[in-house]
Backbone atoms as SQL, in Angstrom:
CREATE TABLE atoms (id INTEGER PRIMARY KEY, chain TEXT, resi INTEGER, resn TEXT, atom TEXT, x REAL, y REAL, z REAL);
INSERT INTO atoms VALUES
  (1, 'A', 1, 'MET', 'N', -42.488, -3.316, 5.439),
  (2, 'A', 1, 'MET', 'CA', -41.212, -3.189, 4.802),
  (3, 'A', 1, 'MET', 'C', -40.655, -4.590, 4.583),
  (4, 'A', 2, 'LEU', 'N', -40.074, -4.823, 3.427),
  (5, 'A', 2, 'LEU', 'CA', -39.481, -6.127, 3.140),
  (6, 'A', 2, 'LEU', 'C', -37.973, -6.075, 3.313),
  (7, 'A', 3, 'LYS', 'N', -37.418, -7.195, 3.715),
  (8, 'A', 3, 'LYS', 'CA', -35.971, -7.349, 3.808),
  (9, 'A', 3, 'LYS', 'C', -35.626, -8.716, 3.247),
  (10, 'A', 4, 'THR', 'N', -34.360, -8.950, 3.031),
  (11, 'A', 4, 'THR', 'CA', -33.915, -10.244, 2.542),
  (12, 'A', 4, 'THR', 'C', -33.867, -11.215, 3.706),
  (13, 'A', 5, 'GLY', 'N', -34.595, -12.313, 3.572),
  (14, 'A', 5, 'GLY', 'CA', -34.661, -13.316, 4.623),
  (15, 'A', 5, 'GLY', 'C', -33.814, -14.528, 4.291),
  (16, 'A', 6, 'ASP', 'N', -34.099, -15.642, 4.950),
  (17, 'A', 6, 'ASP', 'CA', -33.364, -16.883, 4.724),
  (18, 'A', 6, 'ASP', 'C', -33.410, -17.290, 3.263),
  (19, 'A', 7, 'GLY', 'N', -32.287, -17.701, 2.734),
  (20, 'A', 7, 'GLY', 'CA', -32.214, -18.163, 1.357),
  (21, 'A', 7, 'GLY', 'C', -32.394, -17.061, 0.335),
  (22, 'A', 8, 'GLY', 'N', -32.345, -15.804, 0.786),
  (23, 'A', 8, 'GLY', 'CA', -32.514, -14.682, -0.127),
  (24, 'A', 8, 'GLY', 'C', -33.957, -14.360, -0.453),
  (25, 'A', 9, 'PHE', 'N', -34.881, -15.020, 0.219),
  (26, 'A', 9, 'PHE', 'CA', -36.302, -14.783, -0.038),
  (27, 'A', 9, 'PHE', 'C', -36.774, -13.544, 0.710),
  (28, 'A', 10, 'PRO', 'N', -37.773, -12.830, 0.171),
  (29, 'A', 10, 'PRO', 'CA', -38.286, -11.645, 0.871),
  (30, 'A', 10, 'PRO', 'C', -38.990, -12.032, 2.164),
  (31, 'A', 11, 'GLU', 'N', -38.820, -11.168, 3.149),
  (32, 'A', 11, 'GLU', 'CA', -39.425, -11.398, 4.456),
  (33, 'A', 11, 'GLU', 'C', -39.922, -10.057, 4.984),
  (34, 'A', 12, 'ALA', 'N', -41.083, -10.047, 5.593),
  (35, 'A', 12, 'ALA', 'CA', -41.638, -8.817, 6.163),
  (36, 'A', 12, 'ALA', 'C', -40.852, -8.445, 7.418),
  (37, 'A', 13, 'ASP', 'N', -40.479, -7.170, 7.506),
  (38, 'A', 13, 'ASP', 'CA', -39.767, -6.637, 8.666),
  (39, 'A', 13, 'ASP', 'C', -40.700, -5.664, 9.372),
  (40, 'A', 14, 'PHE', 'N', -41.539, -6.181, 10.253),
  (41, 'A', 14, 'PHE', 'CA', -42.560, -5.366, 10.899),
  (42, 'A', 14, 'PHE', 'C', -41.998, -4.423, 11.955),
  (43, 'A', 15, 'LEU', 'N', -40.756, -4.631, 12.394),
  (44, 'A', 15, 'LEU', 'CA', -40.179, -3.719, 13.374),
  (45, 'A', 15, 'LEU', 'C', -39.820, -2.379, 12.744),
  (46, 'A', 16, 'ASN', 'N', -39.690, -2.356, 11.438),
  (47, 'A', 16, 'ASN', 'CA', -39.326, -1.117, 10.743),
  (48, 'A', 16, 'ASN', 'C', -40.446, -0.576, 9.866),
  (49, 'A', 17, 'GLY', 'N', -41.629, -1.077, 10.014),
  (50, 'A', 17, 'GLY', 'CA', -42.762, -0.575, 9.247),
  (51, 'A', 17, 'GLY', 'C', -43.837, -1.630, 9.101),
  (52, 'A', 18, 'TYR', 'N', -45.003, -1.196, 8.732),
  (53, 'A', 18, 'TYR', 'CA', -46.120, -2.114, 8.560),
  (54, 'A', 18, 'TYR', 'C', -46.509, -2.142, 7.083),
  (55, 'A', 19, 'CYS', 'N', -47.368, -3.058, 6.724),
  (56, 'A', 19, 'CYS', 'CA', -47.818, -3.197, 5.344),
  (57, 'A', 19, 'CYS', 'C', -49.167, -2.503, 5.174),
  (58, 'A', 20, 'ASN', 'N', -49.245, -1.592, 4.208),
  (59, 'A', 20, 'ASN', 'CA', -50.538, -0.951, 3.925),
  (60, 'A', 20, 'ASN', 'C', -51.147, -1.529, 2.646),
  (61, 'A', 21, 'PHE', 'N', -50.564, -2.615, 2.159),
  (62, 'A', 21, 'PHE', 'CA', -51.072, -3.360, 1.004),
  (63, 'A', 21, 'PHE', 'C', -51.155, -2.484, -0.257),
  (64, 'A', 22, 'CYS', 'N', -50.159, -1.604, -0.416),
  (65, 'A', 22, 'CYS', 'CA', -50.141, -0.703, -1.574),
  (66, 'A', 22, 'CYS', 'C', -49.770, -1.424, -2.875),
  (67, 'A', 23, 'GLY', 'N', -49.055, -2.545, -2.770),
  (68, 'A', 23, 'GLY', 'CA', -48.671, -3.302, -3.960),
  (69, 'A', 23, 'GLY', 'C', -47.310, -2.931, -4.528),
  (70, 'A', 24, 'ASP', 'N', -46.593, -1.983, -3.899),
  (71, 'A', 24, 'ASP', 'CA', -45.287, -1.581, -4.414),
  (72, 'A', 24, 'ASP', 'C', -44.295, -2.737, -4.451),
  (73, 'A', 25, 'CYS', 'N', -44.299, -3.594, -3.447),
  (74, 'A', 25, 'CYS', 'CA', -43.361, -4.723, -3.432),
  (75, 'A', 25, 'CYS', 'C', -43.681, -5.692, -4.570),
  (76, 'A', 26, 'ARG', 'N', -44.962, -5.889, -4.823),
  (77, 'A', 26, 'ARG', 'CA', -45.381, -6.758, -5.923),
  (78, 'A', 26, 'ARG', 'C', -44.932, -6.183, -7.258),
  (79, 'A', 27, 'SER', 'N', -45.071, -4.885, -7.419),
  (80, 'A', 27, 'SER', 'CA', -44.658, -4.222, -8.663),
  (81, 'A', 27, 'SER', 'C', -43.147, -4.282, -8.852),
  (82, 'A', 28, 'ALA', 'N', -42.399, -4.203, -7.748),
  (83, 'A', 28, 'ALA', 'CA', -40.939, -4.196, -7.833),
  (84, 'A', 28, 'ALA', 'C', -40.339, -5.588, -7.989),
  (85, 'A', 29, 'CYS', 'N', -41.117, -6.620, -7.751),
  (86, 'A', 29, 'CYS', 'CA', -40.610, -7.989, -7.799),
  (87, 'A', 29, 'CYS', 'C', -40.398, -8.413, -9.252),
  (88, 'A', 30, 'GLU', 'N', -39.134, -8.525, -9.640),
  (89, 'A', 30, 'GLU', 'CA', -38.800, -8.852, -11.030),
  (90, 'A', 30, 'GLU', 'C', -39.103, -10.300, -11.398),
  (91, 'A', 31, 'THR', 'N', -39.124, -11.186, -10.413),
  (92, 'A', 31, 'THR', 'CA', -39.334, -12.604, -10.722),
  (93, 'A', 31, 'THR', 'C', -40.813, -12.989, -10.781),
  (94, 'A', 32, 'GLY', 'N', -41.675, -12.115, -10.272),
  (95, 'A', 32, 'GLY', 'CA', -43.093, -12.440, -10.244),
  (96, 'A', 32, 'GLY', 'C', -43.475, -13.325, -9.067),
  (97, 'A', 33, 'ALA', 'N', -42.541, -13.502, -8.116),
  (98, 'A', 33, 'ALA', 'CA', -42.815, -14.346, -6.951),
  (99, 'A', 33, 'ALA', 'C', -43.884, -13.734, -6.056),
  (100, 'A', 34, 'LEU', 'N', -43.965, -12.405, -6.067),
  (101, 'A', 34, 'LEU', 'CA', -44.994, -11.725, -5.283),
  (102, 'A', 34, 'LEU', 'C', -46.096, -11.327, -6.253),
  (103, 'A', 35, 'ARG', 'N', -47.214, -11.990, -6.131),
  (104, 'A', 35, 'ARG', 'CA', -48.313, -11.704, -7.055),
  (105, 'A', 35, 'ARG', 'C', -49.646, -11.798, -6.316),
  (106, 'A', 36, 'GLU', 'N', -50.619, -11.103, -6.857),
  (107, 'A', 36, 'GLU', 'CA', -51.956, -11.121, -6.265),
  (108, 'A', 36, 'GLU', 'C', -52.735, -12.305, -6.816),
  (109, 'A', 37, 'ILE', 'N', -53.392, -12.999, -5.923),
  (110, 'A', 37, 'ILE', 'CA', -54.255, -14.103, -6.321),
  (111, 'A', 37, 'ILE', 'C', -55.669, -13.700, -5.921),
  (112, 'A', 38, 'PRO', 'N', -56.523, -13.428, -6.906),
  (113, 'A', 38, 'PRO', 'CA', -57.882, -12.963, -6.588),
  (114, 'A', 38, 'PRO', 'C', -58.603, -13.893, -5.611),
  (115, 'A', 39, 'GLY', 'N', -59.253, -13.287, -4.621),
  (116, 'A', 39, 'GLY', 'CA', -60.019, -14.045, -3.652),
  (117, 'A', 39, 'GLY', 'C', -59.227, -14.523, -2.450),
  (118, 'A', 40, 'LEU', 'N', -57.899, -14.350, -2.478),
  (119, 'A', 40, 'LEU', 'CA', -57.078, -14.789, -1.350),
  (120, 'A', 40, 'LEU', 'C', -56.467, -13.591, -0.641),
  (121, 'A', 41, 'SER', 'N', -56.225, -13.746, 0.631),
  (122, 'A', 41, 'SER', 'CA', -55.556, -12.740, 1.434),
  (123, 'A', 41, 'SER', 'C', -54.166, -12.490, 0.846),
  (124, 'A', 42, 'PRO', 'N', -53.629, -11.264, 0.972),
  (125, 'A', 42, 'PRO', 'CA', -52.296, -10.986, 0.424),
  (126, 'A', 42, 'PRO', 'C', -51.221, -11.919, 0.953),
  (127, 'A', 43, 'TRP', 'N', -51.362, -12.381, 2.182),
  (128, 'A', 43, 'TRP', 'CA', -50.428, -13.359, 2.720),
  (129, 'A', 43, 'TRP', 'C', -51.069, -14.102, 3.882),
  (130, 'A', 44, 'SER', 'N', -50.375, -15.121, 4.324),
  (131, 'A', 44, 'SER', 'CA', -50.949, -15.977, 5.371),
  (132, 'A', 44, 'SER', 'C', -50.391, -15.618, 6.741),
  (133, 'A', 45, 'VAL', 'N', -50.182, -14.322, 6.986),
  (134, 'A', 45, 'VAL', 'CA', -49.622, -13.865, 8.251),
  (135, 'A', 45, 'VAL', 'C', -50.708, -13.205, 9.097),
  (136, 'A', 46, 'ILE', 'N', -50.697, -13.510, 10.373),
  (137, 'A', 46, 'ILE', 'CA', -51.547, -12.825, 11.348),
  (138, 'A', 46, 'ILE', 'C', -50.675, -12.504, 12.559),
  (139, 'A', 47, 'ALA', 'N', -51.152, -11.634, 13.417),
  (140, 'A', 47, 'ALA', 'CA', -50.425, -11.304, 14.636),
  (141, 'A', 47, 'ALA', 'C', -50.718, -12.347, 15.709),
  (142, 'A', 48, 'GLU', 'N', -49.730, -12.578, 16.548),
  (143, 'A', 48, 'GLU', 'CA', -49.886, -13.511, 17.660),
  (144, 'A', 48, 'GLU', 'C', -49.277, -12.859, 18.898),
  (145, 'A', 49, 'ILE', 'N', -50.036, -12.807, 19.982),
  (146, 'A', 49, 'ILE', 'CA', -49.587, -12.143, 21.201),
  (147, 'A', 49, 'ILE', 'C', -48.981, -13.172, 22.148),
  (148, 'A', 50, 'GLY', 'N', -47.723, -12.953, 22.510),
  (149, 'A', 50, 'GLY', 'CA', -47.004, -13.878, 23.375),
  (150, 'A', 50, 'GLY', 'C', -47.140, -13.551, 24.850),
  (151, 'A', 51, 'ASP', 'N', -46.477, -14.350, 25.678),
  (152, 'A', 51, 'ASP', 'CA', -46.565, -14.216, 27.128),
  (153, 'A', 51, 'ASP', 'C', -45.887, -12.958, 27.663),
  (154, 'A', 52, 'GLY', 'N', -45.035, -12.307, 26.860),
  (155, 'A', 52, 'GLY', 'CA', -44.368, -11.087, 27.292),
  (156, 'A', 52, 'GLY', 'C', -45.277, -9.868, 27.281),
  (157, 'A', 53, 'CYS', 'N', -46.508, -10.039, 26.853),
  (158, 'A', 53, 'CYS', 'CA', -47.496, -8.960, 26.794),
  (159, 'A', 53, 'CYS', 'C', -47.667, -8.343, 28.182),
  (160, 'A', 54, 'LEU', 'N', -47.597, -7.012, 28.262),
  (161, 'A', 54, 'LEU', 'CA', -47.749, -6.330, 29.545),
  (162, 'A', 54, 'LEU', 'C', -49.081, -6.644, 30.209),
  (163, 'A', 55, 'ALA', 'N', -50.161, -6.657, 29.425),
  (164, 'A', 55, 'ALA', 'CA', -51.481, -6.954, 29.997),
  (165, 'A', 55, 'ALA', 'C', -51.499, -8.352, 30.614),
  (166, 'A', 56, 'LYS', 'N', -50.821, -9.286, 29.994),
  (167, 'A', 56, 'LYS', 'CA', -50.757, -10.647, 30.551),
  (168, 'A', 56, 'LYS', 'C', -49.928, -10.685, 31.829),
  (169, 'A', 57, 'GLN', 'N', -49.132, -9.631, 32.054),
  (170, 'A', 57, 'GLN', 'CA', -48.324, -9.522, 33.266),
  (171, 'A', 57, 'GLN', 'C', -49.013, -8.668, 34.330),
  (172, 'A', 58, 'GLY', 'N', -50.252, -8.231, 34.033),
  (173, 'A', 58, 'GLY', 'CA', -51.013, -7.445, 34.995),
  (174, 'A', 58, 'GLY', 'C', -50.826, -5.941, 34.877),
  (175, 'A', 59, 'VAL', 'N', -50.202, -5.488, 33.798),
  (176, 'A', 59, 'VAL', 'CA', -49.974, -4.061, 33.580),
  (177, 'A', 59, 'VAL', 'C', -50.932, -3.574, 32.491),
  (178, 'A', 60, 'VAL', 'N', -51.633, -2.478, 32.767),
  (179, 'A', 60, 'VAL', 'CA', -52.579, -1.948, 31.787),
  (180, 'A', 60, 'VAL', 'C', -51.815, -1.450, 30.561),
  (181, 'A', 61, 'CYS', 'N', -52.132, -2.000, 29.415),
  (182, 'A', 61, 'CYS', 'CA', -51.538, -1.583, 28.149),
  (183, 'A', 61, 'CYS', 'C', -52.527, -1.949, 27.045),
  (184, 'A', 62, 'ARG', 'N', -52.808, -0.992, 26.181),
  (185, 'A', 62, 'ARG', 'CA', -53.720, -1.238, 25.057),
  (186, 'A', 62, 'ARG', 'C', -53.122, -0.716, 23.762),
  (187, 'A', 63, 'THR', 'N', -51.809, -0.611, 23.716),
  (188, 'A', 63, 'THR', 'CA', -51.130, -0.048, 22.550),
  (189, 'A', 63, 'THR', 'C', -51.484, -0.802, 21.278),
  (190, 'A', 64, 'CYS', 'N', -51.480, -2.103, 21.309),
  (191, 'A', 64, 'CYS', 'CA', -51.751, -2.888, 20.099),
  (192, 'A', 64, 'CYS', 'C', -53.163, -2.634, 19.579),
  (193, 'A', 65, 'GLY', 'N', -54.122, -2.592, 20.471),
  (194, 'A', 65, 'GLY', 'CA', -55.505, -2.350, 20.073),
  (195, 'A', 65, 'GLY', 'C', -55.709, -0.963, 19.501),
  (196, 'A', 66, 'GLU', 'N', -54.978, 0.015, 20.044),
  (197, 'A', 66, 'GLU', 'CA', -55.088, 1.384, 19.546),
  (198, 'A', 66, 'GLU', 'C', -54.503, 1.520, 18.149),
  (199, 'A', 67, 'ARG', 'N', -53.531, 0.695, 17.807),
  (200, 'A', 67, 'ARG', 'CA', -52.879, 0.766, 16.495),
  (201, 'A', 67, 'ARG', 'C', -53.592, -0.064, 15.425),
  (202, 'A', 68, 'CYS', 'N', -54.476, -0.939, 15.827),
  (203, 'A', 68, 'CYS', 'CA', -55.104, -1.877, 14.893),
  (204, 'A', 68, 'CYS', 'C', -56.275, -1.222, 14.153),
  (205, 'A', 69, 'ASP', 'N', -56.038, -0.844, 12.886),
  (206, 'A', 69, 'ASP', 'CA', -57.084, -0.212, 12.078),
  (207, 'A', 69, 'ASP', 'C', -58.239, -1.155, 11.758),
  (208, 'A', 70, 'SER', 'N', -57.962, -2.444, 11.685),
  (209, 'A', 70, 'SER', 'CA', -59.021, -3.394, 11.336),
  (210, 'A', 70, 'SER', 'C', -59.829, -3.830, 12.563),
  (211, 'A', 71, 'ARG', 'N', -59.447, -3.323, 13.727),
  (212, 'A', 71, 'ARG', 'CA', -60.137, -3.643, 14.988),
  (213, 'A', 71, 'ARG', 'C', -60.123, -5.147, 15.276),
  (214, 'A', 72, 'ALA', 'N', -59.021, -5.781, 14.927),
  (215, 'A', 72, 'ALA', 'CA', -58.900, -7.221, 15.140),
  (216, 'A', 72, 'ALA', 'C', -58.476, -7.564, 16.562),
  (217, 'A', 73, 'ILE', 'N', -58.034, -6.554, 17.323),
  (218, 'A', 73, 'ILE', 'CA', -57.593, -6.806, 18.695),
  (219, 'A', 73, 'ILE', 'C', -58.620, -6.237, 19.662),
  (220, 'A', 74, 'ALA', 'N', -59.197, -7.121, 20.453),
  (221, 'A', 74, 'ALA', 'CA', -60.195, -6.729, 21.452),
  (222, 'A', 74, 'ALA', 'C', -59.644, -7.084, 22.830),
  (223, 'A', 75, 'PHE', 'N', -60.142, -6.396, 23.838),
  (224, 'A', 75, 'PHE', 'CA', -59.674, -6.621, 25.197),
  (225, 'A', 75, 'PHE', 'C', -60.811, -7.188, 26.039),
  (226, 'A', 76, 'ALA', 'N', -60.620, -8.413, 26.474),
  (227, 'A', 76, 'ALA', 'CA', -61.626, -9.093, 27.287),
  (228, 'A', 76, 'ALA', 'C', -61.467, -8.666, 28.738),
  (229, 'A', 77, 'PRO', 'N', -62.511, -8.052, 29.320),
  (230, 'A', 77, 'PRO', 'CA', -62.413, -7.634, 30.721),
  (231, 'A', 77, 'PRO', 'C', -62.321, -8.838, 31.649),
  (232, 'A', 78, 'ARG', 'N', -61.628, -8.636, 32.756),
  (233, 'A', 78, 'ARG', 'CA', -61.502, -9.684, 33.767),
  (234, 'A', 78, 'ARG', 'C', -61.838, -9.080, 35.116),
  (235, 'A', 79, 'ILE', 'N', -62.595, -9.777, 35.901),
  (236, 'A', 79, 'ILE', 'CA', -62.939, -9.306, 37.239),
  (237, 'A', 79, 'ILE', 'C', -61.660, -9.287, 38.080),
  (238, 'A', 80, 'GLY', 'N', -61.358, -8.125, 38.624),
  (239, 'A', 80, 'GLY', 'CA', -60.198, -7.988, 39.491),
  (240, 'A', 80, 'GLY', 'C', -58.865, -8.025, 38.776),
  (241, 'A', 81, 'GLY', 'N', -58.871, -7.891, 37.459),
  (242, 'A', 81, 'GLY', 'CA', -57.609, -7.945, 36.719),
  (243, 'A', 81, 'GLY', 'C', -57.617, -7.039, 35.509),
  (244, 'A', 82, 'VAL', 'N', -56.517, -7.007, 34.849),
  (245, 'A', 82, 'VAL', 'CA', -56.324, -6.193, 33.653),
  (246, 'A', 82, 'VAL', 'C', -56.946, -6.901, 32.448),
  (247, 'A', 83, 'ALA', 'N', -57.570, -6.131, 31.562),
  (248, 'A', 83, 'ALA', 'CA', -58.151, -6.693, 30.336),
  (249, 'A', 83, 'ALA', 'C', -57.034, -7.268, 29.460),
  (250, 'A', 84, 'ILE', 'N', -57.274, -8.460, 28.943),
  (251, 'A', 84, 'ILE', 'CA', -56.283, -9.186, 28.145),
  (252, 'A', 84, 'ILE', 'C', -56.624, -9.077, 26.660),
  (253, 'A', 85, 'PRO', 'N', -55.635, -8.769, 25.800),
  (254, 'A', 85, 'PRO', 'CA', -55.919, -8.672, 24.370),
  (255, 'A', 85, 'PRO', 'C', -56.111, -10.048, 23.727),
  (256, 'A', 86, 'ALA', 'N', -56.995, -10.084, 22.763),
  (257, 'A', 86, 'ALA', 'CA', -57.225, -11.294, 21.971),
  (258, 'A', 86, 'ALA', 'C', -57.357, -10.872, 20.516),
  (259, 'A', 87, 'ILE', 'N', -56.827, -11.674, 19.616),
  (260, 'A', 87, 'ILE', 'CA', -56.847, -11.350, 18.192),
  (261, 'A', 87, 'ILE', 'C', -57.926, -12.153, 17.492),
  (262, 'A', 88, 'ASP', 'N', -58.782, -11.450, 16.774),
  (263, 'A', 88, 'ASP', 'CA', -59.795, -12.080, 15.928),
  (264, 'A', 88, 'ASP', 'C', -59.118, -12.384, 14.593),
  (265, 'A', 89, 'THR', 'N', -58.814, -13.644, 14.356),
  (266, 'A', 89, 'THR', 'CA', -58.066, -14.022, 13.158),
  (267, 'A', 89, 'THR', 'C', -58.848, -13.765, 11.872),
  (268, 'A', 90, 'ASP', 'N', -60.163, -13.633, 11.971),
  (269, 'A', 90, 'ASP', 'CA', -60.959, -13.306, 10.786),
  (270, 'A', 90, 'ASP', 'C', -60.795, -11.837, 10.403),
  (271, 'A', 91, 'LEU', 'N', -60.518, -10.985, 11.370),
  (272, 'A', 91, 'LEU', 'CA', -60.353, -9.557, 11.103),
  (273, 'A', 91, 'LEU', 'C', -58.904, -9.141, 10.893),
  (274, 'A', 92, 'CYS', 'N', -57.952, -9.906, 11.423),
  (275, 'A', 92, 'CYS', 'CA', -56.538, -9.552, 11.327),
  (276, 'A', 92, 'CYS', 'C', -56.071, -9.631, 9.876),
  (277, 'A', 93, 'THR', 'N', -55.519, -8.519, 9.382),
  (278, 'A', 93, 'THR', 'CA', -55.023, -8.475, 7.999),
  (279, 'A', 93, 'THR', 'C', -53.574, -8.911, 7.896),
  (280, 'A', 94, 'GLY', 'N', -52.882, -8.995, 9.028),
  (281, 'A', 94, 'GLY', 'CA', -51.472, -9.344, 9.010),
  (282, 'A', 94, 'GLY', 'C', -50.583, -8.176, 8.626),
  (283, 'A', 95, 'CYS', 'N', -51.092, -6.956, 8.756),
  (284, 'A', 95, 'CYS', 'CA', -50.334, -5.770, 8.343),
  (285, 'A', 95, 'CYS', 'C', -49.106, -5.542, 9.211),
  (286, 'A', 96, 'GLY', 'N', -49.131, -5.968, 10.469),
  (287, 'A', 96, 'GLY', 'CA', -47.992, -5.836, 11.363),
  (288, 'A', 96, 'GLY', 'C', -47.892, -4.514, 12.087),
  (289, 'A', 97, 'GLU', 'N', -48.882, -3.651, 11.951),
  (290, 'A', 97, 'GLU', 'CA', -48.793, -2.342, 12.600),
  (291, 'A', 97, 'GLU', 'C', -48.697, -2.465, 14.121),
  (292, 'A', 98, 'CYS', 'N', -49.312, -3.466, 14.698),
  (293, 'A', 98, 'CYS', 'CA', -49.279, -3.656, 16.154),
  (294, 'A', 98, 'CYS', 'C', -47.926, -4.153, 16.644),
  (295, 'A', 99, 'ILE', 'N', -47.146, -4.762, 15.779),
  (296, 'A', 99, 'ILE', 'CA', -45.898, -5.407, 16.196),
  (297, 'A', 99, 'ILE', 'C', -44.858, -4.399, 16.664),
  (298, 'A', 100, 'ALA', 'N', -44.556, -3.406, 15.857),
  (299, 'A', 100, 'ALA', 'CA', -43.511, -2.442, 16.197),
  (300, 'A', 100, 'ALA', 'C', -43.897, -1.571, 17.380),
  (301, 'A', 101, 'ASP', 'N', -45.184, -1.337, 17.596),
  (302, 'A', 101, 'ASP', 'CA', -45.622, -0.469, 18.684),
  (303, 'A', 101, 'ASP', 'C', -45.711, -1.167, 20.032),
  (304, 'A', 102, 'CYS', 'N', -45.623, -2.474, 20.074),
  (305, 'A', 102, 'CYS', 'CA', -45.696, -3.204, 21.331),
  (306, 'A', 102, 'CYS', 'C', -44.455, -2.879, 22.168),
  (307, 'A', 103, 'PRO', 'N', -44.641, -2.305, 23.378),
  (308, 'A', 103, 'PRO', 'CA', -43.479, -1.903, 24.178),
  (309, 'A', 103, 'PRO', 'C', -42.570, -3.052, 24.605),
  (310, 'A', 104, 'THR', 'N', -43.080, -4.276, 24.636),
  (311, 'A', 104, 'THR', 'CA', -42.246, -5.417, 25.023),
  (312, 'A', 104, 'THR', 'C', -41.941, -6.336, 23.841),
  (313, 'A', 105, 'LEU', 'N', -42.375, -5.934, 22.640),
  (314, 'A', 105, 'LEU', 'CA', -42.213, -6.752, 21.427),
  (315, 'A', 105, 'LEU', 'C', -42.778, -8.158, 21.628),
  (316, 'A', 106, 'ALA', 'N', -43.919, -8.224, 22.324),
  (317, 'A', 106, 'ALA', 'CA', -44.562, -9.512, 22.611),
  (318, 'A', 106, 'ALA', 'C', -45.409, -10.008, 21.448),
  (319, 'A', 107, 'ILE', 'N', -45.610, -9.170, 20.428),
  (320, 'A', 107, 'ILE', 'CA', -46.432, -9.576, 19.287),
  (321, 'A', 107, 'ILE', 'C', -45.517, -9.979, 18.148),
  (322, 'A', 108, 'LYS', 'N', -45.771, -11.116, 17.602),
  (323, 'A', 108, 'LYS', 'CA', -44.957, -11.668, 16.510),
  (324, 'A', 108, 'LYS', 'C', -45.871, -12.063, 15.358),
  (325, 'A', 109, 'PRO', 'N', -45.329, -12.077, 14.134),
  (326, 'A', 109, 'PRO', 'CA', -46.123, -12.600, 13.026),
  (327, 'A', 109, 'PRO', 'C', -46.215, -14.119, 13.133),
  (328, 'A', 110, 'ALA', 'N', -47.366, -14.647, 12.811),
  (329, 'A', 110, 'ALA', 'CA', -47.589, -16.098, 12.830),
  (330, 'A', 110, 'ALA', 'C', -48.332, -16.468, 11.560),
  (331, 'A', 111, 'HIS', 'N', -48.262, -17.721, 11.182),
  (332, 'A', 111, 'HIS', 'CA', -48.975, -18.163, 9.989),
  (333, 'A', 111, 'HIS', 'C', -50.449, -18.335, 10.293),
  (334, 'A', 112, 'ARG', 'N', -51.268, -17.802, 9.401),
  (335, 'A', 112, 'ARG', 'CA', -52.721, -17.965, 9.511),
  (336, 'A', 112, 'ARG', 'C', -53.037, -19.449, 9.368),
  (337, 'A', 113, 'PRO', 'N', -53.918, -19.980, 10.193),
  (338, 'A', 113, 'PRO', 'CA', -54.308, -21.384, 10.046),
  (339, 'A', 113, 'PRO', 'C', -54.836, -21.651, 8.646),
  (340, 'A', 114, 'LEU', 'N', -54.385, -22.720, 8.045),
  (341, 'A', 114, 'LEU', 'CA', -54.841, -23.068, 6.697),
  (342, 'A', 114, 'LEU', 'C', -56.256, -23.610, 6.732),
  (343, 'A', 115, 'LEU', 'N', -57.019, -23.242, 5.732),
  (344, 'A', 115, 'LEU', 'CA', -58.398, -23.731, 5.602),
  (345, 'A', 115, 'LEU', 'C', -58.394, -25.010, 4.774),
  (346, 'A', 116, 'PRO', 'N', -59.289, -25.923, 5.054),
  (347, 'A', 116, 'PRO', 'CA', -59.405, -27.117, 4.213),
  (348, 'A', 116, 'PRO', 'C', -59.723, -26.704, 2.770),
  (349, 'A', 117, 'GLN', 'N', -59.251, -27.458, 1.827),
  (350, 'A', 117, 'GLN', 'CA', -59.494, -27.151, 0.417),
  (351, 'A', 117, 'GLN', 'C', -60.993, -27.030, 0.161),
  (352, 'A', 118, 'GLY', 'N', -61.370, -25.946, -0.503),
  (353, 'A', 118, 'GLY', 'CA', -62.775, -25.697, -0.827),
  (354, 'A', 118, 'GLY', 'C', -63.486, -24.862, 0.207),
  (355, 'A', 119, 'ALA', 'N', -62.878, -24.687, 1.398),
  (356, 'A', 119, 'ALA', 'CA', -63.502, -23.854, 2.440),
  (357, 'A', 119, 'ALA', 'C', -63.306, -22.389, 2.090),
  (358, 'A', 120, 'GLN', 'N', -64.222, -21.549, 2.526),
  (359, 'A', 120, 'GLN', 'CA', -64.138, -20.122, 2.253),
  (360, 'A', 120, 'GLN', 'C', -63.796, -19.379, 3.528),
  (361, 'A', 121, 'GLN', 'N', -63.069, -18.262, 3.355),
  (362, 'A', 121, 'GLN', 'CA', -62.711, -17.412, 4.475),
  (363, 'A', 121, 'GLN', 'C', -63.808, -16.489, 4.828);
């Protein structure tokens, strides 16, 4: 879901919905600021798991992994501890579905690392 962000620019509001990449926002954008660029990801957003994560606090929680359709969130087992989630940035689409479902809101959108010019994803 999009909302008006700083300076009146569109901003993704993942707490109220996720992006299924349907293209409706692009179609509704009268200025053409939202457009598809062939060969590039729809945006440079990925999920980032912060320290407030329950698993990082020793509490079993796999909500984010269960919500991730692209299977970008995996849980690394630990001897004598709770499995910790890790995000595969190559698989993360930046849809934000994991963000709203996190019981502690420990997952935030982050910018995907930029690739050097000429590098392929």
